[in-house]
Amino acid sequence: MNNHALIDKLNTAKALQKAEWVQLFSTFTENDRLYAAGIARNIADNIFGKNIFIRGIVEFSNYCKNDCYYCGIRCSNKNAVRYRLSKEEILACCEEGAVLGFMTFVLQSGEDKAYSVAELCDIVRAIKRRFPDHAVTLSVGELERADYEALYAAGADRYLLRHETANEAHYARLHPEKMTLKHRMQCLRDLKDIGFQTGCGMMIGSPYQTDACLAEDMLFMKSFAPHMVGVGPFLPHTDTPFKNEPQGSYEKTLFVLSLIRIMLPHTLLPATTALGTIHPFGREEGIKAGANVVMPNLSPVAVRKKYMLYDNKICTGDESAQCVNCLQSRLAKIGYTIVKTRGDYLAHEAR
Ligand code: 5AD
Ligand code: FES
């Protein structure tokens, strides 16, 4: 089958065989990419209209016990200037976000054991008490099921944990031995089972990623049926073992976004900051390829440059308000509007 026929098949069957995925990733042309983008955007427009959801990210700690080879805040990076925000500082970020119209706060950090699960629960409860109509998304890494259950009981609505790669051997080349794909997948299953709107995802063009790896990512996501998918290009960070590795492909990232939209029509799919970093109009093009979420930074300006997962991350100097206004006008230019609603996964309305 030619690539257009494969994309059509995905659009009707919502599934492809592994070999078909590999063919798409290894032979796609600019024409194929634009063909997929047209279908994907049409699907998103039919479901979400011209509306784009916003999430405010609060990067509350860049301490991390892990040592992922790709990540700028890995524990071995002695050049990273570490910080932690207090509960009060986190609440102040949410306060600012609420004024700007954010209805979702994403609390993200490295795997920082200085915050106990009890403390994280306390932070979630405090946010939900102050902002009962807002959604809280957590992105704090791998925990035990009981911890996830406690965080859910405290009121957290959603959880982001990228699987990073669905291929065991590839996973082992991106992470030290004590991190396993098996545990990560267990976490994802637990999160979804507990009731979180759950997000997985991967980088495009991470070192040692093959088209077979990407095919496995697609097959995994088809069966897992995540509510959210985070996808952006791999970008090297100078203080990591992957500093000399090439960045991921911008076009391939856009193509993958479109294929995810076609395969999982209702998924909440951000045009990521990494996509906006690799190309000046990356986020706009991500939307045009089928994404329907943007995630501006709500972290205090003083710490933004310290949460550097990769080099040259955008939006680390501005006020939060500037980013919202900037995105508002950028999206308006391509015919989209930021909506100030929670933006839950359909059939997962506020519980
Ligand atoms: N380039 C792009 N994305 C990265 N992430 C971490 N390091 C990098 C990098 N160098 C992504 C990972 C992680 C998410 C929070 O950021 O996929 O799950
Ligand atoms: Fe941050 Fe444009 S979104 S400056």
Tab-separated table of C-alpha atoms and ligand atoms in Angstrom:
chain	number	residue	atom	x	y	z
A	1	MET	CA	0.000	0.000	0.000
A	2	ASN	CA	1.261	3.493	-0.660
A	3	ASN	CA	1.548	5.953	2.218
A	4	HIS	CA	-1.664	7.837	1.480
A	5	ALA	CA	-3.513	4.520	1.467
A	6	LEU	CA	-1.928	3.612	4.812
A	7	ILE	CA	-2.998	6.943	6.284
A	8	ASP	CA	-6.522	6.362	4.947
A	9	LYS	CA	-6.503	2.902	6.472
A	10	LEU	CA	-5.457	4.347	9.829
A	11	ASN	CA	-8.267	6.852	9.538
A	12	THR	CA	-10.903	4.163	9.003
A	13	ALA	CA	-9.538	1.245	11.040
A	14	LYS	CA	-7.687	3.346	13.678
A	15	ALA	CA	-4.997	0.661	13.580
A	16	LEU	CA	-2.024	-0.396	11.473
A	17	GLN	CA	0.326	-3.373	11.575
A	18	LYS	CA	3.864	-2.847	12.831
A	19	ALA	CA	5.347	-3.168	9.337
A	20	GLU	CA	2.916	-0.562	8.066
A	21	TRP	CA	3.987	1.875	10.767
A	22	VAL	CA	7.626	1.261	9.911
A	23	GLN	CA	6.912	1.937	6.261
A	24	LEU	CA	5.230	5.244	7.118
A	25	PHE	CA	8.044	6.440	9.366
A	26	SER	CA	10.845	5.364	7.059
A	27	THR	CA	9.444	6.523	3.706
A	28	PHE	CA	7.138	9.476	4.381
A	29	THR	CA	7.491	12.522	2.169
A	30	GLU	CA	6.488	16.123	2.778
A	31	ASN	CA	3.397	15.379	0.731
A	32	ASP	CA	2.494	12.444	2.992
A	33	ARG	CA	3.048	14.587	6.065
A	34	LEU	CA	0.733	17.314	4.787
A	35	TYR	CA	-1.846	14.724	3.773
A	36	ALA	CA	-1.883	13.305	7.319
A	37	ALA	CA	-1.972	16.819	8.806
A	38	GLY	CA	-5.047	17.705	6.739
A	39	ILE	CA	-6.944	14.661	7.959
A	40	ALA	CA	-5.752	15.095	11.552
A	41	ARG	CA	-6.692	18.761	11.726
A	42	ASN	CA	-10.087	18.007	10.279
A	43	ILE	CA	-10.683	15.390	12.974
A	44	ALA	CA	-9.610	17.818	15.707
A	45	ASP	CA	-11.764	20.620	14.281
A	46	ASN	CA	-14.785	18.305	14.233
A	47	ILE	CA	-14.289	17.340	17.880
A	48	PHE	CA	-12.912	20.536	19.442
A	49	GLY	CA	-13.806	23.214	16.919
A	50	LYS	CA	-11.338	26.078	16.653
A	51	ASN	CA	-10.712	25.880	20.392
A	52	ILE	CA	-7.357	25.272	22.011
A	53	PHE	CA	-7.087	24.270	25.674
A	54	ILE	CA	-4.430	25.827	27.901
A	55	ARG	CA	-2.635	24.302	30.890
A	56	GLY	CA	-0.422	26.318	33.198
A	57	ILE	CA	2.736	24.460	34.155
A	58	VAL	CA	4.255	25.024	37.566
A	59	GLU	CA	7.746	23.524	37.582
A	60	PHE	CA	8.016	23.310	41.336
A	61	SER	CA	11.334	21.499	41.789
A	62	ASN	CA	14.236	20.593	39.536
A	63	TYR	CA	15.822	18.193	42.012
A	64	CYS	CA	15.759	14.668	40.618
A	65	LYS	CA	16.989	11.337	41.936
A	66	ASN	CA	17.044	9.883	38.432
A	67	ASP	CA	19.792	10.112	35.885
A	68	CYS	CA	18.101	9.817	32.478
A	69	TYR	CA	20.803	10.318	29.865
A	70	TYR	CA	18.797	12.846	27.850
A	71	CYS	CA	17.591	15.134	30.615
A	72	GLY	CA	19.181	18.380	31.766
A	73	ILE	CA	18.012	18.022	35.372
A	74	ARG	CA	19.459	14.511	35.813
A	75	CYS	CA	21.094	14.058	39.197
A	76	SER	CA	24.607	13.824	37.713
A	77	ASN	CA	24.378	17.291	36.212
A	78	LYS	CA	26.382	19.263	38.739
A	79	ASN	CA	25.960	22.440	36.695
A	80	ALA	CA	22.225	22.502	37.258
A	81	VAL	CA	21.258	25.142	39.822
A	82	ARG	CA	18.660	23.404	41.961
A	83	TYR	CA	15.524	24.940	43.476
A	84	ARG	CA	12.355	23.967	45.224
A	85	LEU	CA	9.128	25.932	45.562
A	86	SER	CA	7.196	25.912	48.824
A	87	LYS	CA	3.497	25.152	49.019
A	88	GLU	CA	2.856	28.888	49.355
A	89	GLU	CA	4.928	29.668	46.262
A	90	ILE	CA	3.109	26.972	44.284
A	91	LEU	CA	-0.246	28.394	45.385
A	92	ALA	CA	0.886	31.867	44.347
A	93	CYS	CA	1.649	30.535	40.827
A	94	CYS	CA	-1.834	28.999	40.661
A	95	GLU	CA	-3.348	32.265	41.872
A	96	GLU	CA	-1.608	34.110	39.068
A	97	GLY	CA	-2.687	31.432	36.602
A	98	ALA	CA	-6.300	31.576	37.729
A	99	VAL	CA	-6.374	35.337	37.129
A	100	LEU	CA	-5.075	34.718	33.602
A	101	GLY	CA	-7.874	32.236	32.947
A	102	PHE	CA	-6.100	28.918	33.441
A	103	MET	CA	-8.476	26.176	34.585
A	104	THR	CA	-5.785	23.488	34.735
A	105	PHE	CA	-2.604	23.607	36.773
A	106	VAL	CA	0.125	21.120	35.922
A	107	LEU	CA	2.468	20.499	38.833
A	108	GLN	CA	5.692	19.144	37.389
A	109	SER	CA	9.019	18.320	39.015
A	110	GLY	CA	11.964	16.005	38.924
A	111	GLU	CA	11.642	12.924	41.102
A	112	ASP	CA	12.347	14.871	44.265
A	113	LYS	CA	11.956	12.822	47.423
A	114	ALA	CA	12.131	15.967	49.568
A	115	TYR	CA	8.386	16.254	49.035
A	116	SER	CA	6.732	13.321	50.765
A	117	VAL	CA	3.563	11.913	49.255
A	118	ALA	CA	1.723	13.341	52.257
A	119	GLU	CA	3.101	16.781	51.453
A	120	LEU	CA	2.178	16.455	47.790
A	121	CYS	CA	-1.341	15.458	48.858
A	122	ASP	CA	-1.466	18.477	51.113
A	123	ILE	CA	-0.448	20.742	48.213
A	124	VAL	CA	-3.085	19.187	45.944
A	125	ARG	CA	-5.762	19.580	48.609
A	126	ALA	CA	-4.808	23.201	49.204
A	127	ILE	CA	-5.071	23.975	45.480
A	128	LYS	CA	-8.397	22.193	45.142
A	129	ARG	CA	-9.765	23.961	48.218
A	130	ARG	CA	-8.759	27.351	46.859
A	131	PHE	CA	-9.759	26.506	43.235
A	132	PRO	CA	-12.523	23.900	43.401
A	133	ASP	CA	-13.484	24.301	39.746
A	134	HIS	CA	-9.945	23.884	38.445
A	135	ALA	CA	-8.199	20.697	37.383
A	136	VAL	CA	-4.882	19.588	38.846
A	137	THR	CA	-2.500	17.554	36.736
A	138	LEU	CA	0.527	15.930	38.343
A	139	SER	CA	3.778	15.100	36.579
A	140	VAL	CA	6.123	13.941	39.311
A	141	GLY	CA	7.313	10.618	37.974
A	142	GLU	CA	7.189	7.016	39.113
A	143	LEU	CA	5.567	6.232	42.459
A	144	GLU	CA	3.923	3.240	44.077
A	145	ARG	CA	0.270	2.512	43.410
A	146	ALA	CA	-0.717	3.429	46.965
A	147	ASP	CA	0.918	6.834	46.487
A	148	TYR	CA	-0.982	7.426	43.283
A	149	GLU	CA	-4.170	6.406	45.055
A	150	ALA	CA	-3.495	8.916	47.825
A	151	LEU	CA	-2.869	11.690	45.311
A	152	TYR	CA	-6.071	10.832	43.499
A	153	ALA	CA	-7.993	10.833	46.764
A	154	ALA	CA	-6.470	14.244	47.535
A	155	GLY	CA	-8.145	15.546	44.399
A	156	ALA	CA	-5.616	15.310	41.576
A	157	ASP	CA	-7.443	14.829	38.282
A	158	ARG	CA	-4.803	13.934	35.743
A	159	TYR	CA	-1.284	12.512	35.564
A	160	LEU	CA	1.406	12.833	32.933
A	161	LEU	CA	4.089	10.166	32.730
A	162	ARG	CA	5.684	9.772	29.344
A	163	HIS	CA	6.563	6.162	28.645
A	164	GLU	CA	9.594	7.550	26.700
A	165	THR	CA	9.797	4.446	24.461
A	166	ALA	CA	7.822	1.232	24.296
A	167	ASN	CA	10.909	-0.768	23.334
A	168	GLU	CA	12.747	-2.415	26.217
A	169	ALA	CA	16.223	-2.290	24.623
A	170	HIS	CA	15.751	1.330	23.605
A	171	TYR	CA	14.534	2.212	27.101
A	172	ALA	CA	17.742	0.731	28.509
A	173	ARG	CA	19.854	2.983	26.271
A	174	LEU	CA	18.078	6.106	27.533
A	175	HIS	CA	18.096	5.299	31.241
A	176	PRO	CA	20.410	3.820	33.864
A	177	GLU	CA	19.786	0.240	34.870
A	178	LYS	CA	17.657	0.968	37.878
A	179	MET	CA	14.919	2.433	35.740
A	180	THR	CA	12.905	-0.147	33.851
A	181	LEU	CA	10.250	0.047	31.186
A	182	LYS	CA	8.367	-2.609	33.089
A	183	HIS	CA	7.943	-0.383	36.133
A	184	ARG	CA	7.049	2.633	34.038
A	185	MET	CA	4.332	0.689	32.242
A	186	GLN	CA	3.061	-0.598	35.594
A	187	CYS	CA	2.798	3.003	36.786
A	188	LEU	CA	0.833	3.974	33.690
A	189	ARG	CA	-1.575	1.064	34.097
A	190	ASP	CA	-2.056	1.902	37.784
A	191	LEU	CA	-2.701	5.568	37.047
A	192	LYS	CA	-5.345	4.817	34.462
A	193	ASP	CA	-6.917	2.117	36.602
A	194	ILE	CA	-7.166	4.465	39.602
A	195	GLY	CA	-9.109	6.930	37.487
A	196	PHE	CA	-6.626	9.611	36.509
A	197	GLN	CA	-6.905	11.065	33.040
A	198	THR	CA	-3.564	9.652	32.047
A	199	GLY	CA	-0.934	10.851	29.616
A	200	CYS	CA	1.984	8.960	28.102
A	201	GLY	CA	4.321	10.000	25.316
A	202	MET	CA	7.795	10.019	23.891
A	203	MET	CA	10.421	12.150	22.254
A	204	ILE	CA	10.916	11.962	18.506
A	205	GLY	CA	14.502	11.308	17.481
A	206	SER	CA	15.861	10.354	20.875
A	207	PRO	CA	19.256	8.643	20.508
A	208	TYR	CA	19.019	5.030	19.280
A	209	GLN	CA	15.347	5.400	18.388
A	210	THR	CA	14.546	3.440	15.235
A	211	ASP	CA	11.396	3.479	13.141
A	212	ALA	CA	10.618	0.094	14.667
A	213	CYS	CA	10.749	1.751	18.115
A	214	LEU	CA	8.307	4.418	16.945
A	215	ALA	CA	6.076	1.708	15.493
A	216	GLU	CA	6.055	0.042	18.909
A	217	ASP	CA	5.164	3.378	20.510
A	218	MET	CA	2.142	3.641	18.215
A	219	LEU	CA	1.061	0.061	18.907
A	220	PHE	CA	1.462	0.619	22.627
A	221	MET	CA	-0.584	3.818	22.547
A	222	LYS	CA	-3.288	2.156	20.487
A	223	SER	CA	-3.731	-0.511	23.133
A	224	PHE	CA	-3.217	1.750	26.156
A	225	ALA	CA	-5.616	4.417	24.861
A	226	PRO	CA	-4.182	7.330	26.855
A	227	HIS	CA	-6.290	10.424	27.467
A	228	MET	CA	-3.307	12.664	26.742
A	229	VAL	CA	-0.127	12.224	24.720
A	230	GLY	CA	2.992	14.374	25.111
A	231	VAL	CA	5.232	14.317	22.052
A	232	GLY	CA	8.101	16.618	21.155
A	233	PRO	CA	11.437	16.422	19.413
A	234	PHE	CA	14.512	15.267	21.328
A	235	LEU	CA	16.769	18.272	21.894
A	236	PRO	CA	20.260	17.802	23.317
A	237	HIS	CA	21.326	19.384	26.595
A	238	THR	CA	24.989	20.363	26.905
A	239	ASP	CA	25.460	18.880	30.366
A	240	THR	CA	24.242	15.374	29.520
A	241	PRO	CA	25.827	12.288	27.941
A	242	PHE	CA	23.729	13.003	24.837
A	243	LYS	CA	25.122	16.502	24.339
A	244	ASN	CA	26.561	15.637	20.913
A	245	GLU	CA	23.563	13.694	19.666
A	246	PRO	CA	21.562	15.244	16.835
A	247	GLN	CA	18.188	16.775	17.635
A	248	GLY	CA	15.023	15.032	16.502
A	249	SER	CA	13.330	15.874	13.223
A	250	TYR	CA	10.839	18.723	13.284
A	251	GLU	CA	8.863	17.326	10.335
A	252	LYS	CA	8.764	13.834	11.775
A	253	THR	CA	7.440	15.207	15.061
A	254	LEU	CA	4.621	16.947	13.196
A	255	PHE	CA	3.888	13.764	11.255
A	256	VAL	CA	3.714	11.706	14.459
A	257	LEU	CA	1.345	14.263	16.021
A	258	SER	CA	-0.982	13.907	13.040
A	259	LEU	CA	-0.880	10.108	13.140
A	260	ILE	CA	-1.688	10.140	16.860
A	261	ARG	CA	-4.661	12.419	16.253
A	262	ILE	CA	-5.934	10.121	13.496
A	263	MET	CA	-5.449	6.980	15.612
A	264	LEU	CA	-6.801	8.449	18.893
A	265	PRO	CA	-9.266	11.152	17.792
A	266	HIS	CA	-10.284	12.394	21.261
A	267	THR	CA	-6.816	12.495	22.789
A	268	LEU	CA	-5.628	15.727	24.377
A	269	LEU	CA	-2.502	16.506	22.403
A	270	PRO	CA	-0.259	19.458	23.228
A	271	ALA	CA	1.889	21.395	20.813
A	272	THR	CA	4.838	21.144	23.183
A	273	THR	CA	7.420	23.664	24.297
A	274	ALA	CA	10.107	21.464	22.689
A	275	LEU	CA	8.269	21.799	19.373
A	276	GLY	CA	8.206	25.566	19.863
A	277	THR	CA	11.915	25.467	20.641
A	278	ILE	CA	13.018	23.527	17.563
A	279	HIS	CA	11.173	25.900	15.201
A	280	PRO	CA	9.913	29.478	15.655
A	281	PHE	CA	6.410	28.451	14.544
A	282	GLY	CA	6.551	24.925	15.918
A	283	ARG	CA	3.553	25.271	18.182
A	284	GLU	CA	1.389	26.808	15.452
A	285	GLU	CA	2.410	24.044	13.070
A	286	GLY	CA	1.697	21.493	15.796
A	287	ILE	CA	-1.841	22.834	16.064
A	288	LYS	CA	-2.176	22.728	12.280
A	289	ALA	CA	-1.009	19.097	12.420
A	290	GLY	CA	-3.770	18.131	14.878
A	291	ALA	CA	-2.663	19.229	18.362
A	292	ASN	CA	-5.295	20.939	20.549
A	293	VAL	CA	-3.492	21.987	23.735
A	294	VAL	CA	-0.769	24.481	24.646
A	295	MET	CA	0.994	24.534	27.984
A	296	PRO	CA	2.466	27.909	28.924
A	297	ASN	CA	4.786	28.254	31.872
A	298	LEU	CA	3.427	29.525	35.198
A	299	SER	CA	6.652	29.043	37.138
A	300	PRO	CA	8.124	32.107	38.820
A	301	VAL	CA	10.402	33.948	36.395
A	302	ALA	CA	13.299	33.584	38.832
A	303	VAL	CA	13.398	29.777	38.447
A	304	ARG	CA	12.401	29.302	34.825
A	305	LYS	CA	15.885	29.112	33.395
A	306	LYS	CA	16.723	26.474	35.974
A	307	TYR	CA	14.140	24.003	34.701
A	308	MET	CA	16.171	23.275	31.569
A	309	LEU	CA	15.502	19.773	30.294
A	310	TYR	CA	17.194	20.673	26.966
A	311	ASP	CA	19.157	23.616	25.575
A	312	ASN	CA	17.519	26.880	24.473
A	313	LYS	CA	14.067	26.233	25.936
A	314	ILE	CA	11.697	29.052	24.973
A	315	CYS	CA	9.523	31.195	27.249
A	316	THR	CA	11.930	31.238	30.151
A	317	GLY	CA	12.198	34.998	30.442
A	318	ASP	CA	8.692	36.330	30.139
A	319	GLU	CA	5.949	36.903	32.625
A	320	SER	CA	3.192	34.310	32.473
A	321	ALA	CA	0.816	36.974	31.204
A	322	GLN	CA	3.094	37.694	28.270
A	323	CYS	CA	3.124	34.058	27.212
A	324	VAL	CA	-0.645	33.820	27.335
A	325	ASN	CA	-1.061	36.977	25.277
A	326	CYS	CA	1.672	35.903	22.888
A	327	LEU	CA	0.066	32.510	22.356
A	328	GLN	CA	-3.373	34.072	22.057
A	329	SER	CA	-2.246	36.262	19.169
A	330	ARG	CA	-0.124	33.547	17.554
A	331	LEU	CA	-3.074	31.167	17.552
A	332	ALA	CA	-5.468	33.862	16.354
A	333	LYS	CA	-3.261	34.281	13.284
A	334	ILE	CA	-3.920	30.670	12.311
A	335	GLY	CA	-7.634	30.860	13.159
A	336	TYR	CA	-7.664	29.330	16.652
A	337	THR	CA	-8.840	30.611	20.023
A	338	ILE	CA	-7.644	29.787	23.515
A	339	VAL	CA	-10.620	28.675	25.603
A	340	LYS	CA	-10.710	29.103	29.337
A	341	THR	CA	-12.309	25.815	30.335
A	342	ARG	CA	-10.871	22.778	32.085
A	343	GLY	CA	-10.617	20.849	28.867
A	344	ASP	CA	-11.175	17.392	30.307
A	345	TYR	CA	-11.045	14.288	28.186
A	346	LEU	CA	-14.542	13.737	26.804
A	347	ALA	CA	-16.470	11.356	29.048
A	348	HIS	CA	-14.154	12.314	31.901
A	349	GLU	CA	-15.941	15.460	33.032
A	350	ALA	CA	-15.173	16.899	36.445
A	351	ARG	CA	-15.658	14.208	39.018
B	1	5AD	N1	14.682	16.874	24.810
B	1	5AD	C1	13.347	16.810	24.655
B	1	5AD	N2	12.507	16.401	25.610
B	1	5AD	C2	13.038	16.044	26.792
B	1	5AD	N3	12.475	15.566	27.909
B	1	5AD	C3	13.449	15.376	28.834
B	1	5AD	N4	14.643	15.703	28.319
B	1	5AD	C4	14.420	16.109	27.043
B	1	5AD	C5	15.258	16.535	25.986
B	1	5AD	N5	16.580	16.605	26.139
B	1	5AD	C6	11.058	15.219	28.001
B	1	5AD	C7	10.903	13.773	28.462
B	1	5AD	C8	10.166	13.919	29.780
B	1	5AD	C9	9.487	15.254	29.649
B	1	5AD	C10	9.127	15.903	30.943
B	1	5AD	O1	10.422	16.035	28.939
B	1	5AD	O2	10.121	13.036	27.529
B	1	5AD	O3	9.231	12.890	30.034
B	2	FES	FE1	5.872	32.394	25.709
B	2	FES	FE2	5.168	33.338	23.198
B	2	FES	S1	4.301	31.811	24.407
B	2	FES	S2	6.618	34.113	24.637
